[in-house]
Coordinates of C-alpha atoms in Angstrom, one line a residue:
X1 CA -38.2 -83.9 -132.0
X2 CA -36.5 -84.1 -128.7
X3 CA -32.7 -84.5 -128.8
X4 CA -31.1 -87.1 -126.6
X5 CA -28.4 -84.4 -126.0
X6 CA -29.9 -82.2 -123.3
X7 CA -28.8 -78.7 -122.6
X8 CA -26.9 -79.9 -119.4
X9 CA -25.3 -82.7 -121.5
X10 CA -24.3 -80.2 -124.1
X11 CA -22.8 -77.9 -121.6
X12 CA -21.0 -80.8 -120.0
X13 CA -19.6 -82.5 -123.0
X14 CA -19.0 -79.1 -124.7
X15 CA -17.0 -77.6 -121.8
X16 CA -14.3 -76.8 -124.3
X17 CA -16.5 -75.1 -126.8
X18 CA -16.3 -71.7 -125.5
X19 CA -12.6 -71.8 -125.6
X20 CA -12.7 -73.3 -129.1
X21 CA -15.0 -70.6 -130.4
X22 CA -13.1 -67.7 -132.0
X23 CA -13.9 -64.2 -131.0
X24 CA -16.8 -62.6 -133.0
X25 CA -14.6 -60.0 -134.5
X26 CA -11.6 -62.1 -135.5
X27 CA -12.7 -62.1 -139.1
X28 CA -9.9 -59.5 -139.9
X29 CA -7.5 -62.4 -139.6
X30 CA -8.7 -65.1 -142.0
X31 CA -8.2 -68.8 -141.0
X32 CA -7.9 -71.7 -143.3
X33 CA -10.2 -74.6 -142.5
X34 CA -8.4 -77.9 -142.6
X35 CA -11.6 -79.9 -143.4
X36 CA -13.6 -77.6 -145.6
X37 CA -13.1 -76.1 -149.1
X38 CA -12.6 -72.3 -148.6
X39 CA -14.6 -71.8 -151.7
X40 CA -17.7 -73.6 -150.4
X41 CA -20.0 -72.1 -147.7
X42 CA -21.7 -74.8 -145.8
X43 CA -25.2 -73.7 -144.7
X44 CA -27.3 -75.9 -142.4
X45 CA -31.0 -75.1 -143.0
X46 CA -34.6 -76.2 -142.7
X47 CA -35.5 -74.5 -146.0
X48 CA -35.3 -77.3 -148.4
X49 CA -38.0 -79.5 -146.7
X50 CA -41.7 -78.5 -146.8
X51 CA -41.0 -75.4 -144.9
X52 CA -42.6 -72.4 -146.5
X53 CA -40.1 -70.3 -148.3
X54 CA -38.0 -73.3 -149.4
X55 CA -38.5 -72.7 -153.2
X56 CA -37.7 -69.0 -152.8
X57 CA -34.6 -69.9 -150.8
X58 CA -33.4 -72.4 -153.4
X59 CA -33.9 -69.8 -156.1
X60 CA -32.1 -66.9 -154.4
X61 CA -29.1 -69.2 -153.7
X62 CA -28.9 -69.9 -157.4
X63 CA -28.8 -66.1 -157.9
X64 CA -26.1 -65.8 -155.4
X65 CA -24.0 -68.4 -157.2
X66 CA -24.5 -66.5 -160.5
X67 CA -23.2 -63.3 -158.8
X68 CA -20.4 -65.0 -157.0
X69 CA -19.0 -67.7 -159.4
X70 CA -16.0 -68.5 -157.1
X71 CA -18.1 -69.2 -154.1
X72 CA -20.7 -72.0 -153.8
X73 CA -23.3 -72.5 -151.1
X74 CA -23.7 -76.2 -150.1
X75 CA -27.0 -76.6 -148.1
X76 CA -27.3 -79.4 -145.6
X77 CA -31.1 -79.8 -144.9
X78 CA -32.8 -81.1 -141.8
X79 CA -36.3 -80.8 -140.4
X80 CA -37.1 -80.6 -136.6
X81 CA -33.9 -82.6 -135.8
X82 CA -31.6 -79.8 -137.0
X83 CA -30.5 -78.7 -133.6
X84 CA -29.5 -82.2 -132.6
X85 CA -27.6 -82.7 -135.8
X86 CA -25.8 -79.5 -135.5
X87 CA -24.8 -80.2 -131.9
X88 CA -23.3 -83.5 -132.9
X89 CA -21.4 -82.0 -135.7
X90 CA -20.1 -79.2 -133.5
X91 CA -18.8 -81.6 -130.8
X92 CA -16.8 -83.2 -133.6
X93 CA -15.6 -79.8 -134.6
X94 CA -17.1 -80.5 -138.2
X95 CA -20.0 -78.1 -137.9
X96 CA -21.3 -76.2 -140.9
X97 CA -20.4 -72.5 -141.3
X98 CA -23.9 -70.9 -141.0
X99 CA -27.0 -72.3 -139.5
X100 CA -30.6 -71.3 -140.3
X101 CA -32.9 -72.1 -137.5
X102 CA -35.2 -70.6 -134.9
X103 CA -34.3 -69.4 -131.4
X104 CA -36.1 -72.0 -129.3
X105 CA -35.4 -74.9 -126.8
X106 CA -31.8 -76.2 -127.3
X107 CA -30.6 -73.3 -129.5
X108 CA -31.0 -70.9 -126.6
X109 CA -27.8 -72.2 -125.1
X110 CA -25.7 -72.2 -128.3
X111 CA -24.0 -68.8 -128.0
X112 CA -23.6 -69.2 -124.3
X113 CA -21.5 -72.3 -124.7
X114 CA -19.5 -71.3 -127.8
X115 CA -21.4 -73.6 -130.3
X116 CA -22.1 -70.3 -132.2
X117 CA -20.6 -66.8 -131.9
X118 CA -22.0 -63.4 -130.9
X119 CA -22.7 -61.7 -134.3
X120 CA -23.2 -58.2 -132.9
X121 CA -19.9 -56.9 -134.2
X122 CA -20.5 -58.3 -137.6
X123 CA -24.0 -56.7 -137.8
X124 CA -22.4 -53.3 -137.1
X125 CA -19.3 -53.7 -139.2
X126 CA -21.3 -54.8 -142.2
X127 CA -23.8 -51.9 -141.8
X128 CA -26.8 -54.1 -141.5
X129 CA -28.2 -53.0 -138.2
X130 CA -30.6 -50.5 -139.7
X131 CA -32.1 -53.3 -141.7
X132 CA -33.4 -55.1 -138.7
X133 CA -36.6 -54.3 -136.8
X134 CA -35.6 -53.1 -133.2
X135 CA -38.0 -55.7 -131.6
X136 CA -36.2 -58.4 -133.5
X137 CA -32.8 -57.3 -132.3
X138 CA -34.1 -57.3 -128.7
X139 CA -35.5 -60.8 -128.9
X140 CA -32.3 -62.3 -130.5
X141 CA -30.1 -60.5 -127.8
X142 CA -29.3 -62.6 -124.8
X143 CA -29.1 -61.4 -121.1
X144 CA -25.4 -60.7 -121.5
X145 CA -25.8 -58.4 -124.6
X146 CA -24.7 -61.0 -127.1
X147 CA -26.7 -61.1 -130.5
X148 CA -27.1 -64.8 -131.1
X149 CA -27.8 -64.6 -134.9
X150 CA -28.8 -62.4 -137.7
X151 CA -32.6 -62.1 -137.5
X152 CA -34.6 -63.0 -140.6
X153 CA -38.0 -64.7 -140.5
X154 CA -40.8 -63.5 -138.0
X155 CA -44.3 -64.6 -137.4
X156 CA -47.7 -63.2 -136.5
X157 CA -49.9 -65.7 -134.7
X158 CA -53.5 -64.5 -134.7
X159 CA -56.8 -66.3 -134.7
X160 CA -58.6 -67.2 -137.9
X161 CA -62.4 -67.2 -137.9
X162 CA -64.5 -68.8 -140.7
X163 CA -67.4 -66.3 -140.8
X164 CA -69.4 -68.3 -143.2
X165 CA -69.5 -71.2 -140.7
X166 CA -70.2 -68.8 -137.8
X167 CA -73.1 -67.3 -139.8
X168 CA -74.4 -70.8 -140.7
X169 CA -74.6 -71.5 -136.9
X170 CA -76.3 -68.3 -136.2
X171 CA -73.3 -66.6 -134.8
X172 CA -73.6 -62.9 -136.0
X173 CA -70.0 -61.7 -135.4
X174 CA -66.5 -62.9 -134.5
X175 CA -66.4 -63.6 -130.8
X176 CA -64.5 -61.1 -128.7
X177 CA -65.3 -62.2 -125.2
X178 CA -65.2 -65.6 -123.5
X179 CA -68.9 -65.7 -123.0
X180 CA -69.5 -65.0 -126.7
X181 CA -67.0 -67.7 -127.6
X182 CA -68.7 -70.3 -125.4
X183 CA -72.1 -69.4 -126.9
X184 CA -70.7 -69.6 -130.4
X185 CA -69.2 -73.0 -129.6
X186 CA -72.5 -74.4 -128.6
X187 CA -74.2 -73.1 -131.8
X188 CA -71.5 -74.5 -133.9
X189 CA -71.7 -77.9 -132.3
X190 CA -75.4 -78.0 -132.8
X191 CA -74.6 -77.8 -136.6
X192 CA -72.0 -80.4 -136.4
X193 CA -69.1 -78.0 -136.8
X194 CA -66.0 -78.2 -134.5
X195 CA -65.4 -74.8 -132.8
X196 CA -61.8 -74.2 -132.1
X197 CA -59.5 -76.8 -133.6
X198 CA -56.0 -77.0 -132.0
X199 CA -53.0 -79.3 -131.8
X200 CA -53.5 -80.2 -128.1
X201 CA -50.8 -82.8 -128.4
X202 CA -48.0 -80.6 -129.8
X203 CA -46.5 -77.1 -129.9
X204 CA -49.6 -75.4 -131.4
X205 CA -51.6 -76.4 -128.3
X206 CA -48.8 -75.3 -126.0
X207 CA -48.7 -71.8 -127.6
X208 CA -52.5 -71.4 -127.4
X209 CA -52.5 -72.6 -123.8
X210 CA -49.8 -70.1 -123.0
X211 CA -51.8 -67.4 -124.7
X212 CA -54.9 -68.1 -122.7
X213 CA -53.0 -68.3 -119.4
X214 CA -51.7 -64.8 -120.0
X215 CA -55.3 -63.3 -120.1
X216 CA -54.8 -61.9 -116.6
X217 CA -51.0 -61.4 -116.8
X218 CA -48.8 -58.5 -117.7
X219 CA -45.8 -59.2 -119.9
X220 CA -43.4 -59.0 -116.9
X221 CA -45.6 -61.3 -114.9
X222 CA -45.7 -63.7 -117.8
X223 CA -41.9 -63.7 -118.1
X224 CA -41.6 -64.6 -114.4
X225 CA -44.2 -67.5 -114.7
X226 CA -42.5 -69.1 -117.7
X227 CA -39.0 -68.6 -116.5
X228 CA -39.7 -70.1 -113.1
X229 CA -42.5 -72.6 -113.8
X230 CA -44.5 -71.2 -110.9
X231 CA -48.1 -71.6 -112.1
X232 CA -49.6 -71.2 -108.7
X233 CA -47.9 -68.3 -107.1
X234 CA -49.9 -65.4 -108.5
X235 CA -53.6 -64.7 -108.7
X236 CA -53.3 -63.8 -112.4
X237 CA -51.9 -67.1 -113.5
X238 CA -54.4 -69.0 -111.5
X239 CA -57.2 -67.0 -113.1
X240 CA -55.7 -67.7 -116.6
X241 CA -55.7 -71.4 -116.0
X242 CA -59.3 -71.3 -114.5
X243 CA -60.3 -69.4 -117.7
X244 CA -58.8 -72.0 -119.9
X245 CA -60.6 -74.9 -118.0
X246 CA -63.9 -73.0 -118.2
X247 CA -63.5 -72.7 -122.0
X248 CA -62.4 -76.2 -122.4
X249 CA -65.2 -77.8 -120.4
X250 CA -67.7 -75.6 -122.1
X251 CA -66.8 -77.5 -125.3
X252 CA -64.9 -74.5 -126.9
X253 CA -62.2 -76.8 -128.3
X254 CA -62.5 -79.6 -130.9
X255 CA -63.4 -83.1 -129.6
X256 CA -60.3 -85.0 -128.4
X257 CA -58.2 -81.9 -128.7
X258 CA -55.6 -83.5 -126.4
X259 CA -54.6 -85.9 -129.2
X260 CA -54.7 -83.6 -132.1
X261 CA -51.6 -82.2 -133.9
X262 CA -50.8 -79.2 -135.9
X263 CA -51.5 -81.2 -139.1
X264 CA -54.9 -82.3 -137.9
X265 CA -55.7 -78.7 -136.8
X266 CA -54.7 -77.2 -140.2
X267 CA -56.7 -79.9 -142.1
X268 CA -59.8 -79.3 -140.0
X269 CA -59.7 -75.6 -140.6
X270 CA -58.7 -75.7 -144.3
X271 CA -61.5 -78.2 -145.1
X272 CA -64.1 -76.1 -143.1
X273 CA -64.7 -78.9 -140.6
X274 CA -63.8 -76.4 -137.9
X275 CA -64.6 -72.7 -137.6
X276 CA -61.7 -71.3 -135.6
X277 CA -58.0 -71.8 -135.3
X278 CA -55.0 -70.1 -133.7
X279 CA -52.6 -70.1 -136.6
X280 CA -49.1 -68.6 -137.2
X281 CA -48.2 -66.9 -140.5
X282 CA -46.9 -70.1 -142.3
X283 CA -50.3 -71.9 -141.7
X284 CA -52.3 -68.9 -142.8
X285 CA -50.4 -68.8 -146.0
X286 CA -51.5 -72.4 -146.8
X287 CA -55.3 -71.8 -146.3
X288 CA -57.0 -72.5 -149.6
X289 CA -58.5 -69.6 -151.5
X290 CA -62.1 -70.8 -150.9
X291 CA -61.7 -71.0 -147.1
X292 CA -59.4 -67.8 -147.0
X293 CA -62.2 -65.9 -148.7
X294 CA -64.5 -66.7 -145.8
X295 CA -62.0 -66.0 -143.1
X296 CA -61.5 -63.0 -140.8
X297 CA -58.4 -62.5 -138.7
X298 CA -58.5 -61.4 -135.2
X299 CA -57.4 -62.2 -131.6
X300 CA -58.3 -64.6 -128.8
X301 CA -61.4 -63.4 -126.9
X302 CA -61.0 -62.0 -123.4
X303 CA -62.6 -62.6 -120.1
X304 CA -63.9 -59.9 -117.7
X305 CA -61.0 -58.3 -115.7
X306 CA -58.4 -59.2 -118.2
X307 CA -54.9 -57.5 -118.2
X308 CA -55.4 -56.6 -121.8
X309 CA -57.9 -54.1 -123.4
X310 CA -58.2 -56.0 -126.7
X311 CA -58.2 -59.7 -127.9
X312 CA -54.7 -61.0 -128.1
X313 CA -52.4 -62.5 -130.6
X314 CA -48.8 -63.8 -130.4
X315 CA -46.0 -62.3 -132.4
X316 CA -42.4 -63.3 -132.6
X317 CA -39.3 -62.3 -134.6
X318 CA -37.2 -65.4 -133.7
X319 CA -38.6 -67.9 -136.4
X320 CA -35.4 -68.2 -138.3
X321 CA -32.0 -66.4 -138.0
X322 CA -28.5 -66.9 -139.5
X323 CA -26.2 -68.2 -136.9
X324 CA -22.4 -68.2 -137.4
X325 CA -20.4 -71.2 -136.2
X326 CA -16.7 -71.2 -135.1
X327 CA -16.0 -72.8 -138.5
X328 CA -17.9 -70.0 -140.1
X329 CA -15.6 -67.4 -138.5
X330 CA -12.7 -69.0 -140.5
X331 CA -14.6 -68.1 -143.6
X332 CA -16.1 -64.9 -142.5
X333 CA -15.5 -63.0 -145.7
X334 CA -17.7 -65.6 -147.5
X335 CA -20.3 -65.4 -144.8
X336 CA -20.4 -61.7 -145.1
X337 CA -21.1 -61.9 -148.9
X338 CA -23.9 -64.4 -148.3
X339 CA -25.6 -62.5 -145.5
X340 CA -25.3 -59.1 -147.2
X341 CA -27.0 -60.8 -150.3
X342 CA -29.9 -62.3 -148.2
X343 CA -30.4 -58.9 -146.4
X344 CA -30.9 -57.1 -149.7
X345 CA -34.4 -55.5 -149.8
X346 CA -35.3 -57.3 -153.1
X347 CA -34.3 -60.7 -151.7
X348 CA -36.3 -60.0 -148.6
X349 CA -39.4 -59.0 -150.6
X350 CA -39.3 -62.3 -152.5
X351 CA -39.8 -64.3 -149.4
X352 CA -42.9 -62.1 -148.6
X353 CA -44.4 -62.1 -152.1
X354 CA -43.5 -65.7 -153.2
X355 CA -43.8 -67.5 -149.9
X356 CA -46.1 -65.4 -147.6
X357 CA -43.3 -65.0 -144.9
X358 CA -43.3 -62.4 -142.2
X359 CA -39.8 -60.9 -141.9
X360 CA -37.8 -59.6 -138.9
X361 CA -36.3 -56.9 -141.3
X362 CA -37.4 -53.5 -142.3
X363 CA -39.6 -53.7 -145.4
X364 CA -42.7 -52.1 -147.1
X365 CA -43.6 -55.2 -149.1
X366 CA -46.9 -57.0 -148.1
X367 CA -48.1 -60.5 -148.9
X368 CA -50.6 -59.6 -151.6
X369 CA -51.0 -63.2 -152.8
X370 CA -51.4 -64.4 -149.3
X371 CA -54.5 -62.5 -148.1
X372 CA -54.7 -63.8 -144.6
X373 CA -51.0 -63.1 -143.9
X374 CA -51.5 -59.6 -145.2
X375 CA -54.6 -59.2 -142.9
X376 CA -52.5 -60.4 -139.9
X377 CA -49.8 -57.8 -140.8
X378 CA -52.4 -55.1 -140.8
X379 CA -54.1 -55.9 -137.5
X380 CA -52.1 -53.1 -135.8
X381 CA -53.8 -51.6 -132.7
X382 CA -57.0 -53.7 -133.1
X383 CA -55.4 -56.5 -131.0
X384 CA -53.2 -56.7 -127.9
X385 CA -49.9 -58.8 -127.7
X386 CA -49.1 -61.5 -125.3
X387 CA -45.7 -63.0 -124.7
X388 CA -44.4 -65.9 -126.7
X389 CA -42.8 -67.9 -123.8
X390 CA -40.1 -69.7 -126.0
X391 CA -37.4 -67.3 -124.9
X392 CA -38.0 -67.8 -121.2
X393 CA -38.9 -71.5 -120.8
X394 CA -35.7 -73.4 -119.7
X395 CA -34.7 -75.8 -122.5
X396 CA -35.1 -78.9 -120.3
X397 CA -38.8 -77.9 -119.8
X398 CA -39.7 -77.5 -123.4
X399 CA -40.8 -80.9 -124.4
X400 CA -42.3 -81.8 -120.9
X401 CA -44.5 -78.7 -121.3
X402 CA -46.0 -80.2 -124.5
X403 CA -46.9 -83.4 -122.5
X404 CA -48.5 -81.2 -119.9
X405 CA -50.3 -79.4 -122.6
X406 CA -52.0 -82.7 -123.6
X407 CA -53.1 -83.2 -120.1
X408 CA -54.5 -79.6 -119.9
X409 CA -56.6 -80.2 -123.0
X410 CA -58.1 -83.4 -121.6
X411 CA -61.7 -82.4 -120.6
X412 CA -62.5 -82.8 -116.9
X413 CA -58.9 -82.2 -115.7
X414 CA -59.2 -79.7 -112.9
X415 CA -57.4 -76.4 -112.8
X416 CA -55.3 -77.7 -109.9
X417 CA -54.2 -80.7 -112.0
X418 CA -53.3 -78.5 -114.9
X419 CA -51.2 -76.3 -112.7
X420 CA -49.5 -79.4 -111.2
X421 CA -48.8 -80.9 -114.7
X422 CA -47.2 -77.5 -115.9
X423 CA -45.1 -77.2 -112.8
X424 CA -43.9 -80.8 -113.1
X425 CA -42.6 -80.1 -116.6
X426 CA -39.9 -77.9 -114.8
X427 CA -38.9 -80.6 -112.5
X428 CA -36.7 -82.7 -114.7
X429 CA -34.1 -83.9 -112.2

């Protein structure tokens, strides 16, 4: 959901936020909060909705209560509107103490403007740095060296292939090249099976489009493209868009993909109406056992001359982190107890085994009861990685890019028109 409070608006109305935010290491001098019970830690979270991991989170919070009888966690639960709700509460100086949300869109600016604090000092003081994967620390650290939050959830984003449907259509193996994928799509359609299902009208389509565009781009080149919004300036980005258009107009994507959503996509794949989907870990965890047993996990097929040697996937360590607010600094000893508890290996393992979550933390636990998540975790060197653009897209362009994505998935739209739509998403003034 798009917030009415843009990054520019938040920076303007929150010009005093940076001054109001207490230094990240001021926890040695406890402050009493005038409007919050010091024995209650207020946590703003998306876990409590239908988000995978919600039952596990509720259970471990109850364990925390049993271990800390003098401290209670009060959860405030929101869905996609959490960033907007948090910003509104912060402007009133009544924000919760800890926020559990991903690094994306509006949240990219929070630490910069003092809506949340740099937690790097806390991570080190509490001895938790070694618990975090180095790649996660890198992604959560901004350009000025500030650690925005304590990393927690991660995600793999591979491609799921229903091999039974492929075989029924006469496709003998999982496609690894664009030509192979186009041929497979024609055979699947002849059997009444949708080839690649995708939410062309939401974030799932935007991510797959970004993945395909990067076919001919190195990570450094991709960063420049998504930071600047220049989808015409380099040969690689033009070739990537051309490749996408070729696949689209050859019928690779499900009919009317430009109007489909993530819910439609997962329903089509899970009910075996479609043979292929690009799916993050949380979606893989929900694939029914029958369909999962017929599924192989791999990467997105490449075109000749690609910048990658192997089919590609997306991977991110920024799905959910623990952010500390200025109010949270006033109750930092309680925050420390809570985060130390949540970082315990046995707690981390529960999210993996009970909910099929990927974690941004060091662990040897695998998702045995979630076979497709486990397969994605074991892909290793069999796939290449492309950049998840979320950390580089300006917040003001995030939602317009999804609108542009729908245009891109509309069959018959030229490569030039796709480039123009993507570039227009960056021109918001």
